[in-house]
């Protein structure tokens, strides 16, 4: 793929003006000898690439020997990198294409394009079922992230009531078709908790995650803010996922399940342990975890005939109260 490499070499020189063979080799992840041969090949082909001897020298692109993607407007370049950036890690070809396009952009567009590429993560392994299409609010939130503008929206948190939130948007994540916003809360902090997830950790205690399809009436204001430095969206998302996973297992119970339905039980009751000890009466002892006792109560109520909670006692009491309520209503 030498032709691709020569184009990449030309784009690097266009962006930097002058490079050494070693700098070019590091940039394109090739050997110094290969970089030097490519530079010589460009020069021999009539492209104004010339070596500059001496200290501080290197190879320089002179005159009009330039490539240009002048057809792009600033908004088009930003939109392209919003699309390409999150998927750049999917293959070497994608990374190479993104790098080439970035170098070919006019210098005035380059910073915005890089910011756009880093403002969204596409995560293949998510918490929830795929959504049918991205919420309409995503485009507005992307604008707020890139332009560092405060945003306001109505929000219905997990298991809570609707309220208005004002935030400083820092990044967007798409996971299996579901979009999340990571932001610093300006007022009335809220956190979206997929399957009981905990608050997103971060240096700022006001940092939260919000599920975009639970937002309404998104408005991007005129007020601007400074993005925290340092801020790494990948690190924030990884920490959030770790907290969410820990929150899923915050509460646990010990359950005796009829041996005939153990596999079915595990399939329906999320958080069930993989192993299990057989009791003298033939039932299997399992450990079940969930974000709260309320969630455990709901999950286990449907298995009243096939499963018995041994501990905690508080969960047994909750199920007993539920049984009494069912008897009173349907007797």
Short mmCIF file of C-alpha atoms in Angstrom, two decimals:
data_model
loop_
_atom_site.label_atom_id
_atom_site.label_comp_id
_atom_site.label_asym_id
_atom_site.label_seq_id
_atom_site.Cartn_x
_atom_site.Cartn_y
_atom_site.Cartn_z
CA UNK A 1 0.00 0.00 0.00
CA UNK A 2 2.85 2.35 -0.87
CA UNK A 3 0.55 4.80 -2.68
CA UNK A 4 -1.46 5.29 0.53
CA UNK A 5 1.76 5.81 2.45
CA UNK A 6 3.02 8.43 -0.01
CA UNK A 7 -0.25 10.35 0.27
CA UNK A 8 0.01 10.18 4.05
CA UNK A 9 3.60 11.45 3.85
CA UNK A 10 2.52 14.40 1.75
CA UNK A 11 -0.29 15.25 4.17
CA UNK A 12 2.09 15.13 7.14
CA UNK A 13 4.44 17.52 5.38
CA UNK A 14 1.59 19.81 4.47
CA UNK A 15 0.55 20.00 8.12
CA UNK A 16 4.07 20.44 9.55
CA UNK A 17 5.97 22.14 6.76
CA UNK A 18 9.26 20.43 7.60
CA UNK A 19 9.95 16.96 9.05
CA UNK A 20 12.87 14.65 9.54
CA UNK A 21 12.80 11.07 8.34
CA UNK A 22 12.67 9.93 11.96
CA UNK A 23 9.69 12.15 12.78
CA UNK A 24 7.86 10.89 9.72
CA UNK A 25 8.63 7.28 10.64
CA UNK A 26 7.20 7.75 14.13
CA UNK A 27 4.09 9.47 12.77
CA UNK A 28 3.31 6.80 10.16
CA UNK A 29 4.64 3.86 12.23
CA UNK A 30 7.17 2.78 9.62
CA UNK A 31 10.96 2.39 9.64
CA UNK A 32 13.27 5.37 9.20
CA UNK A 33 14.71 3.78 6.05
CA UNK A 34 11.21 3.42 4.55
CA UNK A 35 10.38 7.02 5.43
CA UNK A 36 13.57 8.23 3.76
CA UNK A 37 12.84 6.19 0.61
CA UNK A 38 9.31 7.61 0.42
CA UNK A 39 10.59 11.18 0.73
CA UNK A 40 13.11 10.55 -2.03
CA UNK A 41 10.40 8.99 -4.20
CA UNK A 42 8.19 12.07 -3.83
CA UNK A 43 11.08 14.30 -4.78
CA UNK A 44 11.97 12.14 -7.78
CA UNK A 45 8.33 12.26 -8.95
CA UNK A 46 8.56 16.02 -9.34
CA UNK A 47 6.78 17.01 -6.12
CA UNK A 48 8.67 19.92 -4.52
CA UNK A 49 9.96 17.95 -1.54
CA UNK A 50 13.56 18.93 -0.75
CA UNK A 51 16.05 17.98 1.96
CA UNK A 52 17.33 20.81 4.14
CA UNK A 53 20.82 19.95 5.45
CA UNK A 54 22.31 21.05 8.72
CA UNK A 55 21.13 21.44 12.28
CA UNK A 56 17.35 21.94 12.45
CA UNK A 57 17.03 20.67 8.90
CA UNK A 58 14.89 17.91 7.46
CA UNK A 59 12.60 17.53 4.47
CA UNK A 60 10.42 20.41 3.42
CA UNK A 61 7.42 20.78 1.10
CA UNK A 62 7.88 23.96 -0.93
CA UNK A 63 5.77 26.09 -3.17
CA UNK A 64 2.35 24.85 -4.30
CA UNK A 65 2.90 21.19 -3.60
CA UNK A 66 -0.19 20.81 -1.43
CA UNK A 67 -3.30 18.70 -1.17
CA UNK A 68 -6.50 20.33 0.00
CA UNK A 69 -9.98 19.39 1.09
CA UNK A 70 -11.18 22.92 0.46
CA UNK A 71 -14.70 21.73 -0.35
CA UNK A 72 -15.38 21.22 3.38
CA UNK A 73 -17.07 23.90 5.42
CA UNK A 74 -16.33 24.09 9.14
CA UNK A 75 -19.68 22.52 10.05
CA UNK A 76 -19.23 19.73 7.49
CA UNK A 77 -15.77 18.91 8.83
CA UNK A 78 -17.12 18.80 12.37
CA UNK A 79 -20.04 16.59 11.36
CA UNK A 80 -17.68 14.20 9.56
CA UNK A 81 -15.50 13.77 12.63
CA UNK A 82 -18.51 13.31 14.90
CA UNK A 83 -19.29 10.31 12.70
CA UNK A 84 -15.76 8.98 12.13
CA UNK A 85 -14.14 9.74 15.47
CA UNK A 86 -16.06 7.34 17.71
CA UNK A 87 -15.48 4.50 15.27
CA UNK A 88 -11.80 5.14 14.55
CA UNK A 89 -10.67 2.31 16.82
CA UNK A 90 -12.66 -0.30 14.90
CA UNK A 91 -9.89 -0.94 12.36
CA UNK A 92 -6.46 0.19 11.18
CA UNK A 93 -8.06 1.44 7.97
CA UNK A 94 -10.46 3.67 9.90
CA UNK A 95 -7.63 5.17 11.95
CA UNK A 96 -5.57 5.76 8.81
CA UNK A 97 -8.47 7.41 7.00
CA UNK A 98 -9.22 9.69 9.95
CA UNK A 99 -5.58 10.72 10.21
CA UNK A 100 -5.36 11.54 6.50
CA UNK A 101 -8.56 13.55 6.44
CA UNK A 102 -7.49 15.49 9.53
CA UNK A 103 -4.16 16.44 8.00
CA UNK A 104 -5.79 17.51 4.76
CA UNK A 105 -8.23 19.87 6.47
CA UNK A 106 -7.48 23.59 6.48
CA UNK A 107 -5.65 24.52 9.68
CA UNK A 108 -8.54 26.65 10.90
CA UNK A 109 -10.85 23.61 10.90
CA UNK A 110 -8.42 21.14 12.42
CA UNK A 111 -8.89 21.92 16.12
CA UNK A 112 -12.70 21.72 15.91
CA UNK A 113 -12.45 18.44 13.99
CA UNK A 114 -10.18 16.91 16.62
CA UNK A 115 -12.52 18.07 19.40
CA UNK A 116 -15.47 16.53 17.58
CA UNK A 117 -13.68 13.20 17.18
CA UNK A 118 -13.03 13.08 20.94
CA UNK A 119 -16.48 14.19 22.11
CA UNK A 120 -18.36 10.94 21.42
CA UNK A 121 -17.72 7.31 22.32
CA UNK A 122 -19.41 4.36 20.64
CA UNK A 123 -19.36 1.43 23.08
CA UNK A 124 -20.40 -1.94 21.68
CA UNK A 125 -21.14 -3.50 25.08
CA UNK A 126 -23.85 -1.57 26.86
CA UNK A 127 -26.35 -1.76 29.65
CA UNK A 128 -29.60 -1.64 27.77
CA UNK A 129 -31.44 -2.95 24.73
CA UNK A 130 -30.85 -1.08 21.47
CA UNK A 131 -32.96 1.97 20.79
CA UNK A 132 -34.67 2.21 17.42
CA UNK A 133 -32.96 5.47 16.49
CA UNK A 134 -30.86 8.20 18.14
CA UNK A 135 -32.93 10.70 20.13
CA UNK A 136 -33.38 14.06 18.42
CA UNK A 137 -31.66 15.73 21.38
CA UNK A 138 -28.31 14.17 20.45
CA UNK A 139 -27.53 16.77 17.79
CA UNK A 140 -28.24 19.64 20.19
CA UNK A 141 -26.10 18.06 22.89
CA UNK A 142 -23.23 17.52 20.45
CA UNK A 143 -23.39 21.22 19.68
CA UNK A 144 -23.30 22.03 23.40
CA UNK A 145 -20.30 19.73 23.97
CA UNK A 146 -18.29 21.15 21.06
CA UNK A 147 -19.10 24.79 21.69
CA UNK A 148 -18.83 24.38 25.48
CA UNK A 149 -22.24 25.84 26.15
CA UNK A 150 -24.44 25.25 29.17
CA UNK A 151 -27.52 23.13 28.41
CA UNK A 152 -30.89 22.81 30.14
CA UNK A 153 -33.44 20.02 29.87
CA UNK A 154 -36.27 18.27 31.63
CA UNK A 155 -35.17 14.92 33.02
CA UNK A 156 -36.90 11.91 34.54
CA UNK A 157 -34.32 9.98 36.51
CA UNK A 158 -34.41 6.24 37.10
CA UNK A 159 -37.17 5.57 39.60
CA UNK A 160 -37.72 9.28 40.21
CA UNK A 161 -39.80 12.24 39.12
CA UNK A 162 -39.22 14.74 36.32
CA UNK A 163 -37.19 17.89 37.07
CA UNK A 164 -35.29 20.57 35.16
CA UNK A 165 -31.51 20.14 35.00
CA UNK A 166 -28.85 22.68 34.03
CA UNK A 167 -25.47 21.17 33.12
CA UNK A 168 -22.09 21.75 31.49
CA UNK A 169 -21.98 18.99 28.81
CA UNK A 170 -18.61 17.22 28.55
CA UNK A 171 -19.18 14.23 26.24
CA UNK A 172 -21.61 11.76 24.71
CA UNK A 173 -21.57 7.97 24.71
CA UNK A 174 -23.56 5.64 22.48
CA UNK A 175 -23.84 2.10 23.73
CA UNK A 176 -25.94 -0.38 21.75
CA UNK A 177 -28.13 2.40 20.42
CA UNK A 178 -28.67 4.11 23.78
CA UNK A 179 -27.11 7.56 24.28
CA UNK A 180 -25.73 8.97 27.53
CA UNK A 181 -24.46 12.46 28.34
CA UNK A 182 -21.65 13.01 30.84
CA UNK A 183 -21.90 16.49 32.32
CA UNK A 184 -21.15 18.61 35.36
CA UNK A 185 -24.36 19.65 37.08
CA UNK A 186 -24.88 23.39 37.55
CA UNK A 187 -28.05 23.00 39.61
CA UNK A 188 -30.19 20.26 41.15
CA UNK A 189 -27.85 17.32 40.41
CA UNK A 190 -29.37 14.12 39.09
CA UNK A 191 -27.92 10.85 37.96
CA UNK A 192 -29.26 8.35 35.52
CA UNK A 193 -28.87 4.88 36.89
CA UNK A 194 -29.09 2.14 34.28
CA UNK A 195 -30.08 -0.99 36.20
CA UNK A 196 -29.29 0.75 39.48
CA UNK A 197 -25.96 2.27 38.51
CA UNK A 198 -24.19 4.52 40.99
CA UNK A 199 -23.19 8.11 40.34
CA UNK A 200 -20.44 8.59 37.79
CA UNK A 201 -17.16 9.00 39.65
CA UNK A 202 -14.92 11.93 38.86
CA UNK A 203 -12.86 14.71 40.39
CA UNK A 204 -15.95 16.91 40.43
CA UNK A 205 -18.66 15.64 42.78
CA UNK A 206 -21.29 17.20 40.53
CA UNK A 207 -20.34 15.04 37.56
CA UNK A 208 -23.23 12.87 36.45
CA UNK A 209 -24.47 10.76 33.59
CA UNK A 210 -27.85 11.33 31.97
CA UNK A 211 -29.71 9.01 29.63
CA UNK A 212 -30.60 11.13 26.59
CA UNK A 213 -33.92 9.47 25.80
CA UNK A 214 -35.14 10.48 29.26
CA UNK A 215 -34.58 14.15 28.45
CA UNK A 216 -37.15 16.60 27.19
CA UNK A 217 -37.06 20.17 25.88
CA UNK A 218 -33.27 20.36 25.46
CA UNK A 219 -32.09 23.97 25.17
CA UNK A 220 -28.49 25.04 24.47
CA UNK A 221 -27.86 28.40 26.11
CA UNK A 222 -25.45 31.24 25.34
CA UNK A 223 -23.42 30.83 28.51
CA UNK A 224 -20.02 29.23 27.86
CA UNK A 225 -17.76 27.31 30.22
CA UNK A 226 -14.19 26.01 30.37
CA UNK A 227 -13.81 22.29 29.95
CA UNK A 228 -12.06 20.64 32.94
CA UNK A 229 -8.37 20.04 32.34
CA UNK A 230 -7.50 17.25 32.29
CA UNK A 231 -10.66 15.48 31.14
CA UNK A 232 -10.64 12.07 29.47
CA UNK A 233 -14.02 10.88 28.19
CA UNK A 234 -12.79 7.28 27.84
CA UNK A 235 -11.64 7.24 31.47
CA UNK A 236 -14.89 8.78 32.69
CA UNK A 237 -16.94 6.21 30.80
CA UNK A 238 -14.82 3.33 32.09
CA UNK A 239 -15.24 4.56 35.66
CA UNK A 240 -18.98 4.97 35.16
CA UNK A 241 -19.34 1.43 33.82
CA UNK A 242 -17.37 0.07 36.78
CA UNK A 243 -19.60 1.95 39.21
CA UNK A 244 -22.72 0.73 37.40
CA UNK A 245 -21.54 -2.86 37.58
CA UNK A 246 -20.80 -2.55 41.30
CA UNK A 247 -24.22 -0.99 41.93
CA UNK A 248 -25.96 -3.92 40.24
CA UNK A 249 -24.62 -6.18 42.99
CA UNK A 250 -25.12 -3.83 45.95
CA UNK A 251 -27.73 -6.07 47.64
CA UNK A 252 -27.67 -9.86 47.81
CA UNK A 253 -29.85 -12.70 49.01
CA UNK A 254 -29.53 -16.45 49.54
CA UNK A 255 -32.25 -18.47 47.83
CA UNK A 256 -33.18 -22.16 47.76
CA UNK A 257 -34.46 -23.11 44.29
CA UNK A 258 -36.13 -26.35 43.15
CA UNK A 259 -33.52 -28.34 41.23
CA UNK A 260 -35.85 -28.86 38.26
CA UNK A 261 -36.02 -25.12 37.50
CA UNK A 262 -32.52 -23.93 38.44
CA UNK A 263 -31.40 -23.24 34.87
CA UNK A 264 -34.64 -21.46 34.03
CA UNK A 265 -34.36 -19.46 37.25
CA UNK A 266 -30.86 -18.31 36.35
CA UNK A 267 -32.04 -17.30 32.91
CA UNK A 268 -34.88 -15.14 34.22
CA UNK A 269 -33.46 -13.75 37.46
CA UNK A 270 -30.45 -11.61 36.59
CA UNK A 271 -27.63 -11.59 39.13
CA UNK A 272 -28.02 -15.29 39.99
CA UNK A 273 -24.78 -17.08 40.86
CA UNK A 274 -23.48 -19.63 38.37
CA UNK A 275 -22.78 -22.35 40.91
CA UNK A 276 -24.91 -23.75 43.69
CA UNK A 277 -24.84 -26.25 46.56
CA UNK A 278 -27.39 -29.06 46.63
CA UNK A 279 -29.34 -29.32 49.89
CA UNK A 280 -30.63 -32.52 51.53
CA UNK A 281 -34.15 -31.84 50.25
CA UNK A 282 -32.90 -31.59 46.65
CA UNK A 283 -33.12 -27.83 46.37
CA UNK A 284 -30.12 -25.78 45.18
CA UNK A 285 -28.68 -22.89 47.18
CA UNK A 286 -27.98 -19.81 45.01
CA UNK A 287 -26.82 -16.27 45.65
CA UNK A 288 -28.82 -13.54 43.92
CA UNK A 289 -27.72 -9.90 43.63
CA UNK A 290 -29.52 -6.69 42.64
CA UNK A 291 -29.27 -2.92 43.14
CA UNK A 292 -31.74 -2.98 46.07
CA UNK A 293 -34.09 -5.14 48.12
CA UNK A 294 -37.01 -3.62 46.23
CA UNK A 295 -35.60 -4.96 42.96
CA UNK A 296 -34.96 -8.37 44.54
CA UNK A 297 -38.52 -8.47 45.85
CA UNK A 298 -39.91 -7.85 42.36
CA UNK A 299 -37.63 -10.39 40.71
CA UNK A 300 -38.29 -13.16 43.21
CA UNK A 301 -42.03 -12.64 43.69
CA UNK A 302 -42.77 -14.51 40.47
CA UNK A 303 -40.88 -17.55 41.82
CA UNK A 304 -42.82 -17.94 45.07
CA UNK A 305 -43.70 -21.57 44.25
CA UNK A 306 -40.20 -22.65 43.19
CA UNK A 307 -37.85 -20.54 45.34
CA UNK A 308 -37.52 -19.63 49.02
CA UNK A 309 -35.46 -16.71 50.34
CA UNK A 310 -33.31 -17.79 53.32
CA UNK A 311 -31.69 -14.41 54.00
CA UNK A 312 -31.83 -11.53 54.57
CA UNK A 313 -34.80 -11.59 56.93
CA UNK A 314 -35.86 -8.15 55.75
CA UNK A 315 -36.39 -9.51 52.24
CA UNK A 316 -38.41 -12.45 53.60
CA UNK A 317 -40.60 -9.90 55.43
CA UNK A 318 -41.08 -7.87 52.24
CA UNK A 319 -42.18 -10.99 50.32
CA UNK A 320 -44.50 -12.00 53.16
CA UNK A 321 -46.15 -8.56 53.06
CA UNK A 322 -46.50 -8.85 49.30
CA UNK A 323 -48.09 -12.29 49.69
CA UNK A 324 -50.57 -10.94 52.21
CA UNK A 325 -51.43 -8.09 49.87
CA UNK A 326 -52.01 -10.51 46.98
CA UNK A 327 -54.18 -12.72 49.18
CA UNK A 328 -56.25 -9.75 50.32
CA UNK A 329 -56.80 -8.58 46.78
CA UNK A 330 -57.49 -11.90 45.04
CA UNK A 331 -58.87 -14.19 47.74
#
